[in-house]
PDB file of C-alpha atoms in Angstrom:
ATOM      1  CA  UNK U 444     -17.136  48.177  -2.329  1.00 39.00           C
ATOM      2  CA  UNK U 445     -16.630  47.786   1.410  1.00 43.00           C
ATOM      3  CA  UNK U 446     -16.928  51.020   3.382  1.00 46.00           C
ATOM      4  CA  UNK U 447     -13.792  51.275   5.517  1.00 43.00           C
ATOM      5  CA  UNK U 448     -12.139  53.814   7.829  1.00 50.00           C
ATOM      6  CA  UNK U 449      -9.024  53.845   5.667  1.00 71.00           C
ATOM      7  CA  UNK U 450      -7.277  56.670   3.864  1.00 72.00           C
ATOM      8  CA  UNK U 451      -6.595  56.448   0.153  1.00 79.00           C
ATOM      9  CA  UNK U 452      -3.875  59.111   0.292  1.00 89.00           C
ATOM     10  CA  UNK U 453      -1.521  58.061   3.034  1.00 94.00           C
ATOM     11  CA  UNK U 454       2.151  57.504   3.867  1.00 96.00           C
ATOM     12  CA  UNK U 455       2.100  54.162   5.710  1.00 98.00           C
ATOM     13  CA  UNK U 456       5.072  52.902   7.654  1.00 98.00           C
ATOM     14  CA  UNK U 457       5.955  49.253   7.008  1.00 98.00           C
ATOM     15  CA  UNK U 458       6.447  49.006  10.734  1.00 98.00           C
ATOM     16  CA  UNK U 459       9.577  47.402  12.184  1.00 98.00           C
ATOM     17  CA  UNK U 460       9.399  44.801  14.938  1.00 98.00           C
ATOM     18  CA  UNK U 461      11.662  45.727  17.890  1.00 98.00           C
ATOM     19  CA  UNK U 462      13.690  42.920  19.425  1.00 98.00           C
ATOM     20  CA  UNK U 463      15.451  42.407  22.730  1.00 98.00           C
ATOM     21  CA  UNK U 464      19.137  41.509  22.918  1.00 96.00           C
ATOM     22  CA  UNK U 465      18.026  37.888  23.073  1.00 96.00           C
ATOM     23  CA  UNK U 466      15.965  38.187  19.905  1.00 96.00           C
ATOM     24  CA  UNK U 467      12.530  38.207  21.525  1.00 98.00           C
ATOM     25  CA  UNK U 468       9.722  40.646  20.764  1.00 98.00           C
ATOM     26  CA  UNK U 469      10.335  43.839  22.754  1.00 98.00           C
ATOM     27  CA  UNK U 470       6.838  45.014  23.643  1.00 98.00           C
ATOM     28  CA  UNK U 471       7.963  48.144  25.473  1.00 98.00           C
ATOM     29  CA  UNK U 472      10.031  49.331  22.522  1.00 98.00           C
ATOM     30  CA  UNK U 473       7.152  48.424  20.207  1.00 98.00           C
ATOM     31  CA  UNK U 474       4.979  50.928  22.058  1.00 98.00           C
ATOM     32  CA  UNK U 475       7.722  53.550  21.927  1.00 98.00           C
ATOM     33  CA  UNK U 476       8.267  52.992  18.219  1.00 98.00           C
ATOM     34  CA  UNK U 477       4.610  53.534  17.334  1.00 98.00           C
ATOM     35  CA  UNK U 478       4.463  56.753  19.360  1.00 97.00           C
ATOM     36  CA  UNK U 479       7.806  57.922  17.946  1.00 97.00           C
ATOM     37  CA  UNK U 480       6.673  57.462  14.373  1.00 97.00           C
ATOM     38  CA  UNK U 481       3.327  59.195  14.882  1.00 96.00           C
ATOM     39  CA  UNK U 482       5.200  62.142  16.413  1.00 95.00           C
ATOM     40  CA  UNK U 483       7.464  62.226  13.335  1.00 94.00           C
ATOM     41  CA  UNK U 484       4.682  62.382  10.754  1.00 93.00           C
ATOM     42  CA  UNK U 485       3.822  58.774   9.927  1.00 96.00           C
ATOM     43  CA  UNK U 486       0.217  58.721   8.708  1.00 96.00           C
ATOM     44  CA  UNK U 487      -0.546  55.016   9.103  1.00 96.00           C
ATOM     45  CA  UNK U 488       0.979  51.628   9.851  1.00 98.00           C
ATOM     46  CA  UNK U 489       1.346  48.324   8.035  1.00 98.00           C
ATOM     47  CA  UNK U 490       2.096  45.677  10.649  1.00 98.00           C
ATOM     48  CA  UNK U 491       3.911  42.335  10.349  1.00 98.00           C
ATOM     49  CA  UNK U 492       4.891  42.699   6.709  1.00 98.00           C
ATOM     50  CA  UNK U 493       8.329  42.166   5.187  1.00 98.00           C
ATOM     51  CA  UNK U 494       9.922  45.058   7.097  1.00 98.00           C
ATOM     52  CA  UNK U 495       8.278  43.792  10.279  1.00 98.00           C
ATOM     53  CA  UNK U 496       9.784  40.323   9.722  1.00 98.00           C
ATOM     54  CA  UNK U 497       6.256  38.935   9.787  1.00 98.00           C
ATOM     55  CA  UNK U 498       7.099  35.481   8.470  1.00 97.00           C
ATOM     56  CA  UNK U 499       9.884  35.117  11.041  1.00 98.00           C
ATOM     57  CA  UNK U 500       7.468  35.722  13.916  1.00 98.00           C
ATOM     58  CA  UNK U 501       5.330  33.278  15.843  1.00 98.00           C
ATOM     59  CA  UNK U 502       1.565  33.630  15.402  1.00 98.00           C
ATOM     60  CA  UNK U 503       1.207  34.826  18.999  1.00 98.00           C
ATOM     61  CA  UNK U 504       3.873  37.480  18.442  1.00 98.00           C
ATOM     62  CA  UNK U 505       2.087  38.776  15.368  1.00 98.00           C
ATOM     63  CA  UNK U 506      -1.120  39.042  17.349  1.00 98.00           C
ATOM     64  CA  UNK U 507       0.611  40.834  20.213  1.00 98.00           C
ATOM     65  CA  UNK U 508       2.053  43.397  17.806  1.00 98.00           C
ATOM     66  CA  UNK U 509      -1.431  44.126  16.466  1.00 98.00           C
ATOM     67  CA  UNK U 510      -2.740  44.642  19.991  1.00 98.00           C
ATOM     68  CA  UNK U 511       0.061  47.074  20.782  1.00 98.00           C
ATOM     69  CA  UNK U 512      -0.399  49.066  17.589  1.00 98.00           C
ATOM     70  CA  UNK U 513      -4.148  49.233  18.204  1.00 97.00           C
ATOM     71  CA  UNK U 514      -3.543  50.500  21.721  1.00 97.00           C
ATOM     72  CA  UNK U 515      -0.879  53.059  20.849  1.00 96.00           C
ATOM     73  CA  UNK U 516      -2.234  54.292  17.516  1.00 92.00           C
ATOM     74  CA  UNK U 517      -5.792  54.487  18.819  1.00 76.00           C
ATOM     75  CA  UNK U 518      -7.901  56.790  16.686  1.00 81.00           C
ATOM     76  CA  UNK U 519      -4.862  58.789  15.557  1.00 88.00           C
ATOM     77  CA  UNK U 520      -3.887  56.877  12.424  1.00 94.00           C
ATOM     78  CA  UNK U 521      -5.208  53.866  10.481  1.00 95.00           C
ATOM     79  CA  UNK U 522      -3.379  50.567  10.539  1.00 97.00           C
ATOM     80  CA  UNK U 523      -3.360  47.639   8.146  1.00 97.00           C
ATOM     81  CA  UNK U 524      -2.309  44.180   9.281  1.00 98.00           C
ATOM     82  CA  UNK U 525      -0.466  41.713   7.102  1.00 98.00           C
ATOM     83  CA  UNK U 526      -2.080  38.359   7.862  1.00 98.00           C
ATOM     84  CA  UNK U 527      -0.640  36.251   5.059  1.00 98.00           C
ATOM     85  CA  UNK U 528       0.416  32.776   6.153  1.00 98.00           C
ATOM     86  CA  UNK U 529       1.378  29.372   4.800  1.00 97.00           C
ATOM     87  CA  UNK U 530      -2.058  27.974   5.643  1.00 98.00           C
ATOM     88  CA  UNK U 531      -5.518  29.375   5.051  1.00 98.00           C
ATOM     89  CA  UNK U 532      -6.474  28.476   8.612  1.00 98.00           C
ATOM     90  CA  UNK U 533      -3.741  30.615  10.139  1.00 98.00           C
ATOM     91  CA  UNK U 534      -4.455  33.481   7.735  1.00 98.00           C
ATOM     92  CA  UNK U 535      -8.092  33.473   8.842  1.00 98.00           C
ATOM     93  CA  UNK U 536      -7.145  33.354  12.532  1.00 98.00           C
ATOM     94  CA  UNK U 537      -4.812  36.326  12.136  1.00 98.00           C
ATOM     95  CA  UNK U 538      -7.362  38.234  10.055  1.00 98.00           C
ATOM     96  CA  UNK U 539     -10.148  37.744  12.589  1.00 98.00           C
ATOM     97  CA  UNK U 540      -7.820  38.891  15.347  1.00 98.00           C
ATOM     98  CA  UNK U 541      -6.897  42.014  13.353  1.00 98.00           C
ATOM     99  CA  UNK U 542     -10.572  42.802  12.808  1.00 98.00           C
ATOM    100  CA  UNK U 543     -11.326  42.352  16.508  1.00 98.00           C
ATOM    101  CA  UNK U 544      -8.571  44.827  17.355  1.00 97.00           C
ATOM    102  CA  UNK U 545      -9.767  47.589  15.062  1.00 96.00           C
ATOM    103  CA  UNK U 546      -7.591  47.203  11.990  1.00 96.00           C
ATOM    104  CA  UNK U 547      -8.631  49.269   8.987  1.00 95.00           C
ATOM    105  CA  UNK U 548      -7.944  46.373   6.620  1.00 97.00           C
ATOM    106  CA  UNK U 549      -5.938  43.188   6.325  1.00 98.00           C
ATOM    107  CA  UNK U 550      -3.404  42.395   3.640  1.00 98.00           C
ATOM    108  CA  UNK U 551      -2.065  39.046   2.513  1.00 98.00           C
ATOM    109  CA  UNK U 552       0.722  37.653   0.410  1.00 98.00           C
ATOM    110  CA  UNK U 553      -0.467  34.647  -1.591  1.00 98.00           C
ATOM    111  CA  UNK U 554       0.228  31.163  -0.196  1.00 97.00           C
ATOM    112  CA  UNK U 555       3.836  30.212  -0.901  1.00 96.00           C
ATOM    113  CA  UNK U 556       6.278  27.279  -0.975  1.00 96.00           C
ATOM    114  CA  UNK U 557       3.947  24.744  -2.619  1.00 97.00           C
ATOM    115  CA  UNK U 558       3.070  25.261  -6.262  1.00 95.00           C
ATOM    116  CA  UNK U 559      -0.622  26.103  -6.018  1.00 97.00           C
ATOM    117  CA  UNK U 560      -3.022  26.327  -8.927  1.00 96.00           C
ATOM    118  CA  UNK U 561      -4.505  29.710  -9.755  1.00 94.00           C
ATOM    119  CA  UNK U 562      -7.908  28.614  -8.474  1.00 95.00           C
ATOM    120  CA  UNK U 563      -6.348  27.517  -5.182  1.00 97.00           C
ATOM    121  CA  UNK U 564      -4.768  30.924  -4.722  1.00 97.00           C
ATOM    122  CA  UNK U 565      -8.116  32.532  -5.509  1.00 96.00           C
ATOM    123  CA  UNK U 566      -9.821  30.320  -2.921  1.00 97.00           C
ATOM    124  CA  UNK U 567      -7.233  31.272  -0.286  1.00 98.00           C
ATOM    125  CA  UNK U 568      -8.217  34.915  -0.632  1.00 98.00           C
ATOM    126  CA  UNK U 569     -11.921  34.140  -0.908  1.00 97.00           C
ATOM    127  CA  UNK U 570     -11.847  32.121   2.303  1.00 98.00           C
ATOM    128  CA  UNK U 571     -10.321  35.058   4.162  1.00 98.00           C
ATOM    129  CA  UNK U 572     -12.716  37.533   2.539  1.00 97.00           C
ATOM    130  CA  UNK U 573     -15.672  35.392   3.610  1.00 97.00           C
ATOM    131  CA  UNK U 574     -14.353  35.034   7.164  1.00 98.00           C
ATOM    132  CA  UNK U 575     -14.033  38.744   8.042  1.00 98.00           C
ATOM    133  CA  UNK U 576     -15.980  41.948   7.636  1.00 96.00           C
ATOM    134  CA  UNK U 577     -12.877  43.921   6.720  1.00 94.00           C
ATOM    135  CA  UNK U 578     -11.668  44.734   3.263  1.00 95.00           C
ATOM    136  CA  UNK U 579      -8.678  42.764   2.026  1.00 97.00           C
ATOM    137  CA  UNK U 580      -5.603  44.163   0.268  1.00 98.00           C
ATOM    138  CA  UNK U 581      -3.618  41.831  -1.969  1.00 98.00           C
ATOM    139  CA  UNK U 582       0.112  41.996  -1.253  1.00 98.00           C
ATOM    140  CA  UNK U 583       1.817  41.674  -4.622  1.00 98.00           C
ATOM    141  CA  UNK U 584       5.521  41.011  -4.068  1.00 98.00           C
ATOM    142  CA  UNK U 585       6.507  38.629  -6.863  1.00 97.00           C
ATOM    143  CA  UNK U 586      10.255  38.722  -6.210  1.00 95.00           C
ATOM    144  CA  UNK U 587       9.591  37.051  -2.833  1.00 96.00           C
ATOM    145  CA  UNK U 588       6.577  34.877  -3.617  1.00 97.00           C
ATOM    146  CA  UNK U 589       7.081  33.963  -7.264  1.00 96.00           C
ATOM    147  CA  UNK U 590       3.450  34.963  -7.902  1.00 96.00           C
ATOM    148  CA  UNK U 591       2.480  38.135  -9.760  1.00 95.00           C
ATOM    149  CA  UNK U 592      -0.941  39.785  -9.832  1.00 95.00           C
ATOM    150  CA  UNK U 593      -2.106  41.596 -12.943  1.00 93.00           C
ATOM    151  CA  UNK U 594      -5.360  43.173 -14.110  1.00 92.00           C
ATOM    152  CA  UNK U 595      -6.554  39.818 -15.462  1.00 89.00           C
ATOM    153  CA  UNK U 596      -6.276  38.084 -12.095  1.00 86.00           C
ATOM    154  CA  UNK U 597      -9.714  37.006 -10.876  1.00 86.00           C
ATOM    155  CA  UNK U 598      -8.771  37.675  -7.246  1.00 94.00           C
ATOM    156  CA  UNK U 599      -8.961  41.425  -7.852  1.00 93.00           C
ATOM    157  CA  UNK U 600     -12.531  41.218  -9.127  1.00 93.00           C
ATOM    158  CA  UNK U 601     -13.979  40.499  -5.663  1.00 93.00           C
ATOM    159  CA  UNK U 602     -15.534  43.688  -4.237  1.00 91.00           C
ATOM    160  CA  UNK U 603     -14.113  42.956  -0.775  1.00 92.00           C
ATOM    161  CA  UNK U 604     -10.629  43.001  -2.253  1.00 96.00           C
ATOM    162  CA  UNK U 605     -10.313  46.739  -1.787  1.00 96.00           C
ATOM    163  CA  UNK U 606      -6.859  47.217  -3.242  1.00 96.00           C
ATOM    164  CA  UNK U 607      -3.377  45.990  -3.955  1.00 97.00           C
ATOM    165  CA  UNK U 608      -0.013  46.686  -2.363  1.00 98.00           C
ATOM    166  CA  UNK U 609       2.139  46.673  -5.480  1.00 98.00           C
ATOM    167  CA  UNK U 610       5.701  45.902  -4.390  1.00 98.00           C
ATOM    168  CA  UNK U 611       7.024  45.493  -7.881  1.00 98.00           C
ATOM    169  CA  UNK U 612       9.101  47.583 -10.259  1.00 97.00           C
ATOM    170  CA  UNK U 613       6.582  46.876 -13.033  1.00 97.00           C
ATOM    171  CA  UNK U 614       4.788  50.219 -13.277  1.00 97.00           C
ATOM    172  CA  UNK U 615       3.118  49.218 -16.526  1.00 97.00           C
ATOM    173  CA  UNK U 616       1.339  46.485 -14.584  1.00 97.00           C
ATOM    174  CA  UNK U 617       0.390  48.977 -11.844  1.00 97.00           C
ATOM    175  CA  UNK U 618      -1.106  51.369 -14.401  1.00 98.00           C
ATOM    176  CA  UNK U 619      -3.076  48.571 -16.073  1.00 97.00           C
ATOM    177  CA  UNK U 620      -4.492  47.459 -12.719  1.00 97.00           C
ATOM    178  CA  UNK U 621      -5.473  51.062 -11.938  1.00 97.00           C
ATOM    179  CA  UNK U 622      -7.295  51.408 -15.250  1.00 97.00           C
ATOM    180  CA  UNK U 623      -9.078  48.085 -14.824  1.00 96.00           C
ATOM    181  CA  UNK U 624     -10.056  48.744 -11.190  1.00 95.00           C
ATOM    182  CA  UNK U 625     -10.278  52.534 -10.768  1.00 95.00           C
ATOM    183  CA  UNK U 626     -12.135  52.343  -7.431  1.00 93.00           C
ATOM    184  CA  UNK U 627      -9.606  50.117  -5.694  1.00 95.00           C
ATOM    185  CA  UNK U 628      -6.681  51.354  -3.607  1.00 96.00           C
ATOM    186  CA  UNK U 629      -3.428  51.217  -5.545  1.00 97.00           C
ATOM    187  CA  UNK U 630      -0.628  51.296  -2.984  1.00 98.00           C
ATOM    188  CA  UNK U 631       3.026  51.574  -3.936  1.00 98.00           C
ATOM    189  CA  UNK U 632       5.355  49.184  -2.116  1.00 98.00           C
ATOM    190  CA  UNK U 633       8.826  50.295  -3.236  1.00 98.00           C
ATOM    191  CA  UNK U 634      10.013  53.604  -1.767  1.00 98.00           C
ATOM    192  CA  UNK U 635      12.570  54.005  -4.562  1.00 98.00           C
ATOM    193  CA  UNK U 636       9.817  54.396  -7.178  1.00 98.00           C
ATOM    194  CA  UNK U 637       7.328  56.372  -5.063  1.00 98.00           C
ATOM    195  CA  UNK U 638       7.228  59.377  -7.415  1.00 98.00           C
ATOM    196  CA  UNK U 639       6.969  57.241 -10.527  1.00 98.00           C
ATOM    197  CA  UNK U 640       4.228  55.083  -9.036  1.00 98.00           C
ATOM    198  CA  UNK U 641       2.196  58.258  -8.506  1.00 98.00           C
ATOM    199  CA  UNK U 642       2.325  58.970 -12.224  1.00 97.00           C
ATOM    200  CA  UNK U 643       1.091  55.412 -12.878  1.00 98.00           C
ATOM    201  CA  UNK U 644      -1.906  55.738 -10.550  1.00 97.00           C
ATOM    202  CA  UNK U 645      -0.800  54.951  -7.004  1.00 98.00           C
ATOM    203  CA  UNK U 646      -2.146  57.276  -4.318  1.00 95.00           C
ATOM    204  CA  UNK U 647      -0.607  55.797  -1.154  1.00 97.00           C
ATOM    205  CA  UNK U 648       2.619  54.074  -0.226  1.00 98.00           C
ATOM    206  CA  UNK U 649       3.699  51.497   2.318  1.00 98.00           C
ATOM    207  CA  UNK U 650       7.431  51.573   2.807  1.00 98.00           C
ATOM    208  CA  UNK U 651      10.430  50.534   4.847  1.00 98.00           C
ATOM    209  CA  UNK U 652      12.084  53.943   4.883  1.00 98.00           C
ATOM    210  CA  UNK U 653       8.834  55.589   5.976  1.00 98.00           C
ATOM    211  CA  UNK U 654       9.878  54.390   9.443  1.00 98.00           C
ATOM    212  CA  UNK U 655      12.922  56.623   9.142  1.00 98.00           C
ATOM    213  CA  UNK U 656      12.086  59.609   6.927  1.00 98.00           C
ATOM    214  CA  UNK U 657       8.339  59.868   6.336  1.00 98.00           C
ATOM    215  CA  UNK U 658       8.746  63.625   5.882  1.00 97.00           C
ATOM    216  CA  UNK U 659      10.817  63.055   2.757  1.00 98.00           C
ATOM    217  CA  UNK U 660       8.204  60.771   1.189  1.00 98.00           C
ATOM    218  CA  UNK U 661       5.465  63.279   2.029  1.00 97.00           C
ATOM    219  CA  UNK U 662       7.552  66.065   0.478  1.00 98.00           C
ATOM    220  CA  UNK U 663       7.771  64.043  -2.749  1.00 98.00           C
ATOM    221  CA  UNK U 664       3.981  63.616  -2.781  1.00 98.00           C
ATOM    222  CA  UNK U 665       3.362  67.299  -2.025  1.00 98.00           C
ATOM    223  CA  UNK U 666       5.660  68.398  -4.842  1.00 98.00           C
ATOM    224  CA  UNK U 667       3.964  65.983  -7.238  1.00 98.00           C
ATOM    225  CA  UNK U 668       0.499  67.246  -6.262  1.00 97.00           C
ATOM    226  CA  UNK U 669       1.587  70.827  -6.938  1.00 98.00           C
ATOM    227  CA  UNK U 670       2.973  69.894 -10.342  1.00 98.00           C
ATOM    228  CA  UNK U 671       6.506  70.712  -9.214  1.00 98.00           C
ATOM    229  CA  UNK U 672       7.992  67.716 -11.018  1.00 98.00           C
ATOM    230  CA  UNK U 673      11.679  68.784 -11.064  1.00 98.00           C
ATOM    231  CA  UNK U 674      11.439  69.370  -7.298  1.00 98.00           C
ATOM    232  CA  UNK U 675       9.796  65.970  -6.822  1.00 98.00           C
ATOM    233  CA  UNK U 676      12.483  64.298  -8.945  1.00 98.00           C
ATOM    234  CA  UNK U 677      15.230  65.900  -6.910  1.00 98.00           C
ATOM    235  CA  UNK U 678      13.668  64.708  -3.675  1.00 98.00           C
ATOM    236  CA  UNK U 679      13.185  61.198  -5.064  1.00 98.00           C
ATOM    237  CA  UNK U 680      16.852  61.120  -6.070  1.00 98.00           C
ATOM    238  CA  UNK U 681      17.823  62.182  -2.559  1.00 98.00           C
ATOM    239  CA  UNK U 682      15.709  59.366  -1.128  1.00 98.00           C
ATOM    240  CA  UNK U 683      17.138  56.884  -3.628  1.00 98.00           C
ATOM    241  CA  UNK U 684      20.727  57.715  -2.723  1.00 98.00           C
ATOM    242  CA  UNK U 685      19.836  56.856   0.879  1.00 98.00           C
ATOM    243  CA  UNK U 686      18.005  53.681  -0.147  1.00 98.00           C
ATOM    244  CA  UNK U 687      20.918  52.583  -2.339  1.00 98.00           C
ATOM    245  CA  UNK U 688      23.172  52.485   0.698  1.00 98.00           C
ATOM    246  CA  UNK U 689      20.676  50.406   2.665  1.00 98.00           C
ATOM    247  CA  UNK U 690      20.123  47.974  -0.208  1.00 98.00           C
ATOM    248  CA  UNK U 691      23.851  47.518  -0.782  1.00 98.00           C
ATOM    249  CA  UNK U 692      24.254  46.525   2.866  1.00 98.00           C
ATOM    250  CA  UNK U 693      21.027  44.516   3.371  1.00 98.00           C
ATOM    251  CA  UNK U 694      17.932  46.641   3.440  1.00 98.00           C
ATOM    252  CA  UNK U 695      16.055  45.297   6.458  1.00 98.00           C
ATOM    253  CA  UNK U 696      18.888  45.110   9.024  1.00 98.00           C
ATOM    254  CA  UNK U 697      20.258  48.399   7.676  1.00 98.00           C
ATOM    255  CA  UNK U 698      16.935  50.225   7.858  1.00 98.00           C
ATOM    256  CA  UNK U 699      16.295  48.881  11.338  1.00 98.00           C
ATOM    257  CA  UNK U 700      19.646  50.250  12.487  1.00 98.00           C
ATOM    258  CA  UNK U 701      18.540  53.714  11.338  1.00 98.00           C
ATOM    259  CA  UNK U 702      16.137  53.826  14.263  1.00 98.00           C
ATOM    260  CA  UNK U 703      19.071  53.241  16.621  1.00 97.00           C
ATOM    261  CA  UNK U 704      20.791  56.261  15.077  1.00 98.00           C
ATOM    262  CA  UNK U 705      17.628  58.291  15.691  1.00 98.00           C
ATOM    263  CA  UNK U 706      17.788  57.393  19.375  1.00 97.00           C
ATOM    264  CA  UNK U 707      15.447  54.408  19.567  1.00 97.00           C
ATOM    265  CA  UNK U 708      17.327  51.124  19.842  1.00 97.00           C
ATOM    266  CA  UNK U 709      14.990  48.472  18.399  1.00 98.00           C
ATOM    267  CA  UNK U 710      17.547  45.703  18.169  1.00 98.00           C
ATOM    268  CA  UNK U 711      18.568  43.461  15.307  1.00 98.00           C
ATOM    269  CA  UNK U 712      16.564  41.525  12.745  1.00 98.00           C
ATOM    270  CA  UNK U 713      15.669  37.990  13.723  1.00 98.00           C
ATOM    271  CA  UNK U 714      17.948  35.156  12.618  1.00 97.00           C
ATOM    272  CA  UNK U 715      18.824  33.960  10.069  1.00 98.00           C
ATOM    273  CA  UNK U 716      19.548  37.670   9.385  1.00 98.00           C
ATOM    274  CA  UNK U 717      23.028  38.528  10.589  1.00 97.00           C
ATOM    275  CA  UNK U 718      24.346  41.597  12.414  1.00 97.00           C
ATOM    276  CA  UNK U 719      25.930  44.666  10.882  1.00 98.00           C
ATOM    277  CA  UNK U 720      29.643  45.402  10.905  1.00 98.00           C
ATOM    278  CA  UNK U 721      31.091  48.623  12.279  1.00 98.00           C
ATOM    279  CA  UNK U 722      31.859  49.757   8.733  1.00 98.00           C
ATOM    280  CA  UNK U 723      28.267  49.120   7.626  1.00 98.00           C
ATOM    281  CA  UNK U 724      26.945  51.112  10.566  1.00 98.00           C
ATOM    282  CA  UNK U 725      29.206  54.028   9.649  1.00 98.00           C
ATOM    283  CA  UNK U 726      27.985  53.881   6.041  1.00 98.00           C
ATOM    284  CA  UNK U 727      24.358  54.064   7.252  1.00 98.00           C
ATOM    285  CA  UNK U 728      25.116  56.984   9.564  1.00 98.00           C
ATOM    286  CA  UNK U 729      26.798  58.877   6.706  1.00 98.00           C
ATOM    287  CA  UNK U 730      23.800  58.220   4.415  1.00 98.00           C
ATOM    288  CA  UNK U 731      21.399  59.489   7.064  1.00 98.00           C
ATOM    289  CA  UNK U 732      23.404  62.680   7.443  1.00 98.00           C
ATOM    290  CA  UNK U 733      22.628  63.505   3.808  1.00 98.00           C
ATOM    291  CA  UNK U 734      18.869  63.458   4.499  1.00 98.00           C
ATOM    292  CA  UNK U 735      19.086  65.010   7.945  1.00 98.00           C
ATOM    293  CA  UNK U 736      16.643  67.799   6.992  1.00 97.00           C
ATOM    294  CA  UNK U 737      13.890  65.161   6.741  1.00 98.00           C
ATOM    295  CA  UNK U 738      14.595  63.162   9.904  1.00 96.00           C
TER     296      UNK U 738
END
């Protein structure tokens, strides 16, 4: 197993990507956002993933974000970089850049759009693993990619695949992976099942709402660790009521607007995402009021 400066018990923010009014990367607000989140209890960052609109960004923008996070996070918190791409060549370029800038690990969705054979998907990961000295985390998000990773997947057998970001409601599959690979990081990817993923073997989480209310997700973990399950369930329900509002609107634009409510205007999601209505913004503000103790 690769020895890495990465925590196996961490609340990682699936970091947003701030945008200017014209839809360009806002580097100044990116710096502010990283500092803001560290000050509010975020324990690590996951850059350029789904919440960061990674696949809507240019390669150069993704690299710039990594450089900013490296500069602002420094030695304070670990950061993981999502380097998944349509081509192996670009995935390797992004992964090498992440390594050069001090990332704790890289994480990749499988190659998408074309219908690849299982061995081709395996080779995609192996090529990245062989190209960098960092550990690699598989990003399992089957509802977006159409590809699901289970304990029988040969990709997970490589020792430089240090873990899996399991963004799936299938907790049976998570538990089976944990039992098959007890030394690998099992990272939850859906905030709405954070508590229940802990019972199945997850120890860390990477989430959209961590940007907004990391204290609430940490409170769920603390209650679970103390065996205070009814307390943990109540907190998870509180989080889920908030998440339900965001999901009903459109989770990524809605969650991004939460930062505006907290006083840090990070703009809209990149097109083809649309903008929120006044009614939707009011709904988000009302939902945030219900978790105000954790903001």
